[in-house]
Amino acid sequence: MEATTSETAGSRTTRPLRGSLVVATMFLFMVLSSVHGSTRQAGMTTTTNGRRRGFFRVDMTPPSSLTTEVPLSQTKTVQQQVTTDAATLAMSFEKALIAVQRQNQEDRDIHVGHLLSACERLEQMIRKIGFWKGANDIAGNMAKIRNVYSKLPDEKRNSMPELLRYEMEAGIVRNNGNNNKILKESSAAMGLLWLGRSLNYQYDMFRHMLENQNGQPYESACYAYENSLKPHLSWPLQKACQTALRATARELRREKILAGIGGFSEDCFGFCEHQATTKDLQQVVRTMEPMICRWRQVFSEMGLGDI
């Protein structure tokens, strides 16, 4: 086909024929239809990583730079920032066992003032989680110790052996002639004897809970009772303690106890709080063990009874 031209005022204009426009339009339509069909066939297929939108696949996989996974190192940092009541208790018991110099060699002594502060924290903790009888026993024995402690100068009251020696010299603790001592019920020696047994019970219970992650608190309480308290109790007191255990520990759940030990409400006791509390409770057990060993040694050497 030929095109007609016309020239006006020095310009040249080309006017294509109507038939040429029709042919070009049909050709363009055929090309677009072919592309449209192939795109539709590929784009309408929905995959696990795509979403159907029009005729094109939209990749919904987030870029690697936008992922929200927390690195392990950062998770540990978060856990380390969680502070618990168990951590404070561990530090309190750690202060109670001090190093002293005796006869040119280092020895360990129990600082009674620091011990009373640590035991007061423990008493408040176990009362809060429901062990009211154990808390009452600890509070009663601390009162006996404080009654004497408050009347003595620092050099006679802060060392456990010195405090016990004072009561022996004052006749508060008497010898029965068979190298066994008679302890008055109101004496600091009696308070320290039964406070030591109570702490030994708590130590055994905490350790048993940590070693038996799937166990129930009642099982740990019974284990500690059989191992630490029962040998020192008369038959009536044994029955009273067994009744108290059934009334308290049997109803308590593990998570509730751990939350209380950590100082958290159960509603706010998540993964990080659980991990931090468990770690700090392990530290409580580690600090209590050498202190109880020294306690037992002091009472044995002075003939004041078994812890």
PDB file of N, CA and C in Angstrom, residues 115-187:
ATOM      1  N   LEU A 115      23.462 -14.699 109.007  1.00  0.00           N
ATOM      2  CA  LEU A 115      22.612 -15.889 108.942  1.00  0.00           C
ATOM      3  C   LEU A 115      21.157 -15.544 109.238  1.00  0.00           C
ATOM      4  N   LEU A 116      20.936 -14.720 110.251  1.00  0.00           N
ATOM      5  CA  LEU A 116      19.569 -14.337 110.597  1.00  0.00           C
ATOM      6  C   LEU A 116      18.910 -13.545 109.467  1.00  0.00           C
ATOM      7  N   SER A 117      19.675 -12.682 108.802  1.00  0.00           N
ATOM      8  CA  SER A 117      19.126 -11.930 107.672  1.00  0.00           C
ATOM      9  C   SER A 117      18.728 -12.861 106.536  1.00  0.00           C
ATOM     10  N   ALA A 118      19.583 -13.855 106.245  1.00  0.00           N
ATOM     11  CA  ALA A 118      19.276 -14.801 105.171  1.00  0.00           C
ATOM     12  C   ALA A 118      18.060 -15.661 105.525  1.00  0.00           C
ATOM     13  N   CYS A 119      17.991 -16.092 106.763  1.00  0.00           N
ATOM     14  CA  CYS A 119      16.868 -16.942 107.179  1.00  0.00           C
ATOM     15  C   CYS A 119      15.551 -16.173 107.189  1.00  0.00           C
ATOM     16  N   GLU A 120      15.624 -14.887 107.472  1.00  0.00           N
ATOM     17  CA  GLU A 120      14.417 -14.066 107.410  1.00  0.00           C
ATOM     18  C   GLU A 120      13.884 -13.996 105.980  1.00  0.00           C
ATOM     19  N   ARG A 121      14.788 -13.877 105.005  1.00  0.00           N
ATOM     20  CA  ARG A 121      14.371 -13.893 103.596  1.00  0.00           C
ATOM     21  C   ARG A 121      13.760 -15.244 103.237  1.00  0.00           C
ATOM     22  N   LEU A 122      14.394 -16.308 103.695  1.00  0.00           N
ATOM     23  CA  LEU A 122      13.877 -17.648 103.401  1.00  0.00           C
ATOM     24  C   LEU A 122      12.499 -17.851 104.018  1.00  0.00           C
ATOM     25  N   GLU A 123      12.326 -17.397 105.251  1.00  0.00           N
ATOM     26  CA  GLU A 123      11.030 -17.537 105.937  1.00  0.00           C
ATOM     27  C   GLU A 123       9.915 -16.821 105.182  1.00  0.00           C
ATOM     28  N   GLN A 124      10.207 -15.617 104.708  1.00  0.00           N
ATOM     29  CA  GLN A 124       9.208 -14.868 103.942  1.00  0.00           C
ATOM     30  C   GLN A 124       8.891 -15.557 102.620  1.00  0.00           C
ATOM     31  N   MET A 125       9.905 -16.132 101.987  1.00  0.00           N
ATOM     32  CA  MET A 125       9.713 -16.797 100.698  1.00  0.00           C
ATOM     33  C   MET A 125       8.831 -18.029 100.830  1.00  0.00           C
ATOM     34  N   ILE A 126       9.141 -18.917 101.779  1.00  0.00           N
ATOM     35  CA  ILE A 126       8.383 -20.161 101.867  1.00  0.00           C
ATOM     36  C   ILE A 126       6.981 -19.917 102.430  1.00  0.00           C
ATOM     37  N   ARG A 127       6.808 -18.868 103.238  1.00  0.00           N
ATOM     38  CA  ARG A 127       5.467 -18.520 103.705  1.00  0.00           C
ATOM     39  C   ARG A 127       4.597 -18.071 102.523  1.00  0.00           C
ATOM     40  N   LYS A 128       5.210 -17.300 101.614  1.00  0.00           N
ATOM     41  CA  LYS A 128       4.471 -16.782 100.465  1.00  0.00           C
ATOM     42  C   LYS A 128       4.004 -17.896  99.540  1.00  0.00           C
ATOM     43  N   ILE A 129       4.806 -18.962  99.398  1.00  0.00           N
ATOM     44  CA  ILE A 129       4.406 -20.031  98.476  1.00  0.00           C
ATOM     45  C   ILE A 129       3.534 -21.089  99.147  1.00  0.00           C
ATOM     46  N   GLY A 130       3.309 -20.972 100.468  1.00  0.00           N
ATOM     47  CA  GLY A 130       2.338 -21.840 101.106  1.00  0.00           C
ATOM     48  C   GLY A 130       2.861 -22.767 102.188  1.00  0.00           C
ATOM     49  N   PHE A 131       4.178 -22.781 102.425  1.00  0.00           N
ATOM     50  CA  PHE A 131       4.725 -23.651 103.473  1.00  0.00           C
ATOM     51  C   PHE A 131       4.717 -22.903 104.807  1.00  0.00           C
ATOM     52  N   TRP A 132       3.532 -22.690 105.315  1.00  0.00           N
ATOM     53  CA  TRP A 132       3.369 -21.852 106.498  1.00  0.00           C
ATOM     54  C   TRP A 132       3.938 -22.492 107.754  1.00  0.00           C
ATOM     55  N   LYS A 133       3.846 -23.831 107.894  1.00  0.00           N
ATOM     56  CA  LYS A 133       4.368 -24.476 109.098  1.00  0.00           C
ATOM     57  C   LYS A 133       5.893 -24.364 109.147  1.00  0.00           C
ATOM     58  N   GLY A 134       6.552 -24.619 108.006  1.00  0.00           N
ATOM     59  CA  GLY A 134       8.001 -24.470 107.966  1.00  0.00           C
ATOM     60  C   GLY A 134       8.424 -23.038 108.245  1.00  0.00           C
ATOM     61  N   ALA A 135       7.652 -22.085 107.727  1.00  0.00           N
ATOM     62  CA  ALA A 135       7.954 -20.672 107.972  1.00  0.00           C
ATOM     63  C   ALA A 135       7.797 -20.335 109.450  1.00  0.00           C
ATOM     64  N   ASN A 136       6.759 -20.871 110.086  1.00  0.00           N
ATOM     65  CA  ASN A 136       6.558 -20.612 111.513  1.00  0.00           C
ATOM     66  C   ASN A 136       7.688 -21.197 112.358  1.00  0.00           C
ATOM     67  N   ASP A 137       8.159 -22.387 111.984  1.00  0.00           N
ATOM     68  CA  ASP A 137       9.262 -23.010 112.724  1.00  0.00           C
ATOM     69  C   ASP A 137      10.528 -22.168 112.614  1.00  0.00           C
ATOM     70  N   ILE A 138      10.824 -21.689 111.406  1.00  0.00           N
ATOM     71  CA  ILE A 138      12.017 -20.854 111.216  1.00  0.00           C
ATOM     72  C   ILE A 138      11.898 -19.560 112.024  1.00  0.00           C
ATOM     73  N   ALA A 139      10.730 -18.924 111.972  1.00  0.00           N
ATOM     74  CA  ALA A 139      10.526 -17.671 112.698  1.00  0.00           C
ATOM     75  C   ALA A 139      10.665 -17.879 114.209  1.00  0.00           C
ATOM     76  N   GLY A 140      10.118 -18.967 114.729  1.00  0.00           N
ATOM     77  CA  GLY A 140      10.206 -19.238 116.165  1.00  0.00           C
ATOM     78  C   GLY A 140      11.633 -19.472 116.628  1.00  0.00           C
ATOM     79  N   ASN A 141      12.412 -20.201 115.843  1.00  0.00           N
ATOM     80  CA  ASN A 141      13.804 -20.457 116.218  1.00  0.00           C
ATOM     81  C   ASN A 141      14.668 -19.204 116.081  1.00  0.00           C
ATOM     82  N   MET A 142      14.379 -18.365 115.081  1.00  0.00           N
ATOM     83  CA  MET A 142      15.115 -17.101 114.966  1.00  0.00           C
ATOM     84  C   MET A 142      14.840 -16.205 116.158  1.00  0.00           C
ATOM     85  N   ALA A 143      13.626 -16.232 116.687  1.00  0.00           N
ATOM     86  CA  ALA A 143      13.292 -15.404 117.852  1.00  0.00           C
ATOM     87  C   ALA A 143      14.127 -15.817 119.067  1.00  0.00           C
ATOM     88  N   LYS A 144      14.352 -17.114 119.247  1.00  0.00           N
ATOM     89  CA  LYS A 144      15.185 -17.592 120.360  1.00  0.00           C
ATOM     90  C   LYS A 144      16.629 -17.101 120.214  1.00  0.00           C
ATOM     91  N   ILE A 145      17.126 -17.149 119.001  1.00  0.00           N
ATOM     92  CA  ILE A 145      18.503 -16.710 118.757  1.00  0.00           C
ATOM     93  C   ILE A 145      18.629 -15.207 118.979  1.00  0.00           C
ATOM     94  N   ARG A 146      17.693 -14.438 118.465  1.00  0.00           N
ATOM     95  CA  ARG A 146      17.752 -12.977 118.577  1.00  0.00           C
ATOM     96  C   ARG A 146      17.637 -12.524 120.031  1.00  0.00           C
ATOM     97  N   ASN A 147      16.919 -13.275 120.827  1.00  0.00           N
ATOM     98  CA  ASN A 147      16.759 -12.905 122.227  1.00  0.00           C
ATOM     99  C   ASN A 147      18.102 -12.838 122.943  1.00  0.00           C
ATOM    100  N   VAL A 148      19.017 -13.728 122.577  1.00  0.00           N
ATOM    101  CA  VAL A 148      20.369 -13.722 123.150  1.00  0.00           C
ATOM    102  C   VAL A 148      21.279 -12.826 122.338  1.00  0.00           C
ATOM    103  N   TYR A 149      21.172 -12.898 121.050  1.00  0.00           N
ATOM    104  CA  TYR A 149      22.046 -12.139 120.143  1.00  0.00           C
ATOM    105  C   TYR A 149      21.993 -10.647 120.426  1.00  0.00           C
ATOM    106  N   SER A 150      20.816 -10.137 120.693  1.00  0.00           N
ATOM    107  CA  SER A 150      20.645  -8.689 120.879  1.00  0.00           C
ATOM    108  C   SER A 150      21.296  -8.177 122.159  1.00  0.00           C
ATOM    109  N   LYS A 151      21.643  -9.075 123.097  1.00  0.00           N
ATOM    110  CA  LYS A 151      22.190  -8.660 124.399  1.00  0.00           C
ATOM    111  C   LYS A 151      23.707  -8.748 124.447  1.00  0.00           C
ATOM    112  N   LEU A 152      24.341  -9.267 123.406  1.00  0.00           N
ATOM    113  CA  LEU A 152      25.779  -9.510 123.448  1.00  0.00           C
ATOM    114  C   LEU A 152      26.543  -8.537 122.562  1.00  0.00           C
ATOM    115  N   PRO A 153      27.806  -8.280 122.908  1.00  0.00           N
ATOM    116  CA  PRO A 153      28.647  -7.460 122.020  1.00  0.00           C
ATOM    117  C   PRO A 153      29.001  -8.240 120.752  1.00  0.00           C
ATOM    118  N   ASP A 154      29.455  -7.514 119.743  1.00  0.00           N
ATOM    119  CA  ASP A 154      29.724  -8.133 118.440  1.00  0.00           C
ATOM    120  C   ASP A 154      30.706  -9.286 118.518  1.00  0.00           C
ATOM    121  N   GLU A 155      31.747  -9.155 119.368  1.00  0.00           N
ATOM    122  CA  GLU A 155      32.781 -10.199 119.406  1.00  0.00           C
ATOM    123  C   GLU A 155      32.276 -11.513 119.985  1.00  0.00           C
ATOM    124  N   LYS A 156      31.128 -11.482 120.659  1.00  0.00           N
ATOM    125  CA  LYS A 156      30.596 -12.720 121.239  1.00  0.00           C
ATOM    126  C   LYS A 156      29.352 -13.240 120.514  1.00  0.00           C
ATOM    127  N   ARG A 157      28.764 -12.432 119.645  1.00  0.00           N
ATOM    128  CA  ARG A 157      27.491 -12.848 119.068  1.00  0.00           C
ATOM    129  C   ARG A 157      27.551 -13.182 117.580  1.00  0.00           C
ATOM    130  N   ASN A 158      28.518 -12.630 116.854  1.00  0.00           N
ATOM    131  CA  ASN A 158      28.513 -12.825 115.403  1.00  0.00           C
ATOM    132  C   ASN A 158      29.123 -14.148 114.973  1.00  0.00           C
ATOM    133  N   SER A 159      29.947 -14.751 115.809  1.00  0.00           N
ATOM    134  CA  SER A 159      30.497 -16.073 115.523  1.00  0.00           C
ATOM    135  C   SER A 159      29.616 -17.134 116.181  1.00  0.00           C
ATOM    136  N   MET A 160      29.176 -18.119 115.405  1.00  0.00           N
ATOM    137  CA  MET A 160      28.319 -19.156 115.981  1.00  0.00           C
ATOM    138  C   MET A 160      29.016 -19.906 117.122  1.00  0.00           C
ATOM    139  N   PRO A 161      30.264 -20.358 116.963  1.00  0.00           N
ATOM    140  CA  PRO A 161      30.911 -21.029 118.101  1.00  0.00           C
ATOM    141  C   PRO A 161      31.040 -20.136 119.337  1.00  0.00           C
ATOM    142  N   GLU A 162      31.326 -18.852 119.135  1.00  0.00           N
ATOM    143  CA  GLU A 162      31.469 -17.938 120.274  1.00  0.00           C
ATOM    144  C   GLU A 162      30.133 -17.739 120.985  1.00  0.00           C
ATOM    145  N   LEU A 163      29.066 -17.638 120.245  1.00  0.00           N
ATOM    146  CA  LEU A 163      27.736 -17.481 120.850  1.00  0.00           C
ATOM    147  C   LEU A 163      27.365 -18.724 121.659  1.00  0.00           C
ATOM    148  N   LEU A 164      27.628 -19.882 121.113  1.00  0.00           N
ATOM    149  CA  LEU A 164      27.328 -21.132 121.823  1.00  0.00           C
ATOM    150  C   LEU A 164      28.217 -21.279 123.061  1.00  0.00           C
ATOM    151  N   ARG A 165      29.477 -20.878 122.932  1.00  0.00           N
ATOM    152  CA  ARG A 165      30.398 -20.962 124.068  1.00  0.00           C
ATOM    153  C   ARG A 165      29.949 -20.022 125.194  1.00  0.00           C
ATOM    154  N   TYR A 166      29.411 -18.878 124.835  1.00  0.00           N
ATOM    155  CA  TYR A 166      28.903 -17.946 125.849  1.00  0.00           C
ATOM    156  C   TYR A 166      27.783 -18.611 126.654  1.00  0.00           C
ATOM    157  N   GLU A 167      26.857 -19.271 125.974  1.00  0.00           N
ATOM    158  CA  GLU A 167      25.742 -19.901 126.691  1.00  0.00           C
ATOM    159  C   GLU A 167      26.225 -21.054 127.571  1.00  0.00           C
ATOM    160  N   MET A 168      27.256 -21.753 127.140  1.00  0.00           N
ATOM    161  CA  MET A 168      27.803 -22.836 127.958  1.00  0.00           C
ATOM    162  C   MET A 168      28.475 -22.279 129.210  1.00  0.00           C
ATOM    163  N   GLU A 169      29.231 -21.211 129.047  1.00  0.00           N
ATOM    164  CA  GLU A 169      29.909 -20.594 130.193  1.00  0.00           C
ATOM    165  C   GLU A 169      28.922 -19.935 131.147  1.00  0.00           C
ATOM    166  N   ALA A 170      27.795 -19.458 130.611  1.00  0.00           N
ATOM    167  CA  ALA A 170      26.782 -18.811 131.451  1.00  0.00           C
ATOM    168  C   ALA A 170      25.840 -19.816 132.100  1.00  0.00           C
ATOM    169  N   GLY A 171      26.004 -21.083 131.828  1.00  0.00           N
ATOM    170  CA  GLY A 171      25.161 -22.106 132.427  1.00  0.00           C
ATOM    171  C   GLY A 171      23.813 -22.266 131.745  1.00  0.00           C
ATOM    172  N   ILE A 172      23.601 -21.570 130.636  1.00  0.00           N
ATOM    173  CA  ILE A 172      22.338 -21.720 129.896  1.00  0.00           C
ATOM    174  C   ILE A 172      22.287 -23.092 129.226  1.00  0.00           C
ATOM    175  N   VAL A 173      23.437 -23.532 128.780  1.00  0.00           N
ATOM    176  CA  VAL A 173      23.595 -24.896 128.258  1.00  0.00           C
ATOM    177  C   VAL A 173      24.460 -25.649 129.256  1.00  0.00           C
ATOM    178  N   ARG A 174      23.950 -26.731 129.784  1.00  0.00           N
ATOM    179  CA  ARG A 174      24.642 -27.467 130.851  1.00  0.00           C
ATOM    180  C   ARG A 174      25.057 -28.850 130.368  1.00  0.00           C
ATOM    181  N   ASN A 175      26.109 -29.355 131.033  1.00  0.00           N
ATOM    182  CA  ASN A 175      26.599 -30.695 130.730  1.00  0.00           C
ATOM    183  C   ASN A 175      25.921 -31.686 131.668  1.00  0.00           C
ATOM    184  N   ASN A 176      25.452 -32.795 131.127  1.00  0.00           N
ATOM    185  CA  ASN A 176      24.757 -33.784 131.967  1.00  0.00           C
ATOM    186  C   ASN A 176      25.711 -34.835 132.531  1.00  0.00           C
ATOM    187  N   GLY A 177      27.001 -34.651 132.293  1.00  0.00           N
ATOM    188  CA  GLY A 177      27.981 -35.577 132.844  1.00  0.00           C
ATOM    189  C   GLY A 177      28.416 -36.654 131.882  1.00  0.00           C
ATOM    190  N   ASN A 178      27.721 -36.846 130.808  1.00  0.00           N
ATOM    191  CA  ASN A 178      28.090 -37.863 129.817  1.00  0.00           C
ATOM    192  C   ASN A 178      28.566 -37.226 128.516  1.00  0.00           C
ATOM    193  N   ASN A 179      29.141 -36.035 128.647  1.00  0.00           N
ATOM    194  CA  ASN A 179      29.612 -35.260 127.498  1.00  0.00           C
ATOM    195  C   ASN A 179      28.468 -34.888 126.554  1.00  0.00           C
ATOM    196  N   ASN A 180      27.256 -34.929 127.043  1.00  0.00           N
ATOM    197  CA  ASN A 180      26.097 -34.473 126.292  1.00  0.00           C
ATOM    198  C   ASN A 180      25.525 -33.251 126.990  1.00  0.00           C
ATOM    199  N   LYS A 181      25.034 -32.342 126.213  1.00  0.00           N
ATOM    200  CA  LYS A 181      24.572 -31.068 126.754  1.00  0.00           C
ATOM    201  C   LYS A 181      23.048 -31.061 126.866  1.00  0.00           C
ATOM    202  N   ILE A 182      22.595 -30.360 127.907  1.00  0.00           N
ATOM    203  CA  ILE A 182      21.163 -30.133 128.081  1.00  0.00           C
ATOM    204  C   ILE A 182      20.868 -28.704 127.639  1.00  0.00           C
ATOM    205  N   LEU A 183      20.033 -28.571 126.632  1.00  0.00           N
ATOM    206  CA  LEU A 183      19.733 -27.254 126.066  1.00  0.00           C
ATOM    207  C   LEU A 183      18.383 -26.777 126.595  1.00  0.00           C
ATOM    208  N   LYS A 184      18.368 -25.572 127.143  1.00  0.00           N
ATOM    209  CA  LYS A 184      17.098 -24.982 127.550  1.00  0.00           C
ATOM    210  C   LYS A 184      16.261 -24.675 126.312  1.00  0.00           C
ATOM    211  N   GLU A 185      14.963 -24.791 126.469  1.00  0.00           N
ATOM    212  CA  GLU A 185      14.063 -24.571 125.327  1.00  0.00           C
ATOM    213  C   GLU A 185      14.188 -23.167 124.768  1.00  0.00           C
ATOM    214  N   SER A 186      14.453 -22.181 125.611  1.00  0.00           N
ATOM    215  CA  SER A 186      14.507 -20.788 125.164  1.00  0.00           C
ATOM    216  C   SER A 186      15.908 -20.337 124.752  1.00  0.00           C
ATOM    217  N   SER A 187      16.869 -21.232 124.775  1.00  0.00           N
ATOM    218  CA  SER A 187      18.249 -20.845 124.519  1.00  0.00           C
ATOM    219  C   SER A 187      18.507 -20.620 123.033  1.00  0.00           C
TER     220      SER A 187
END
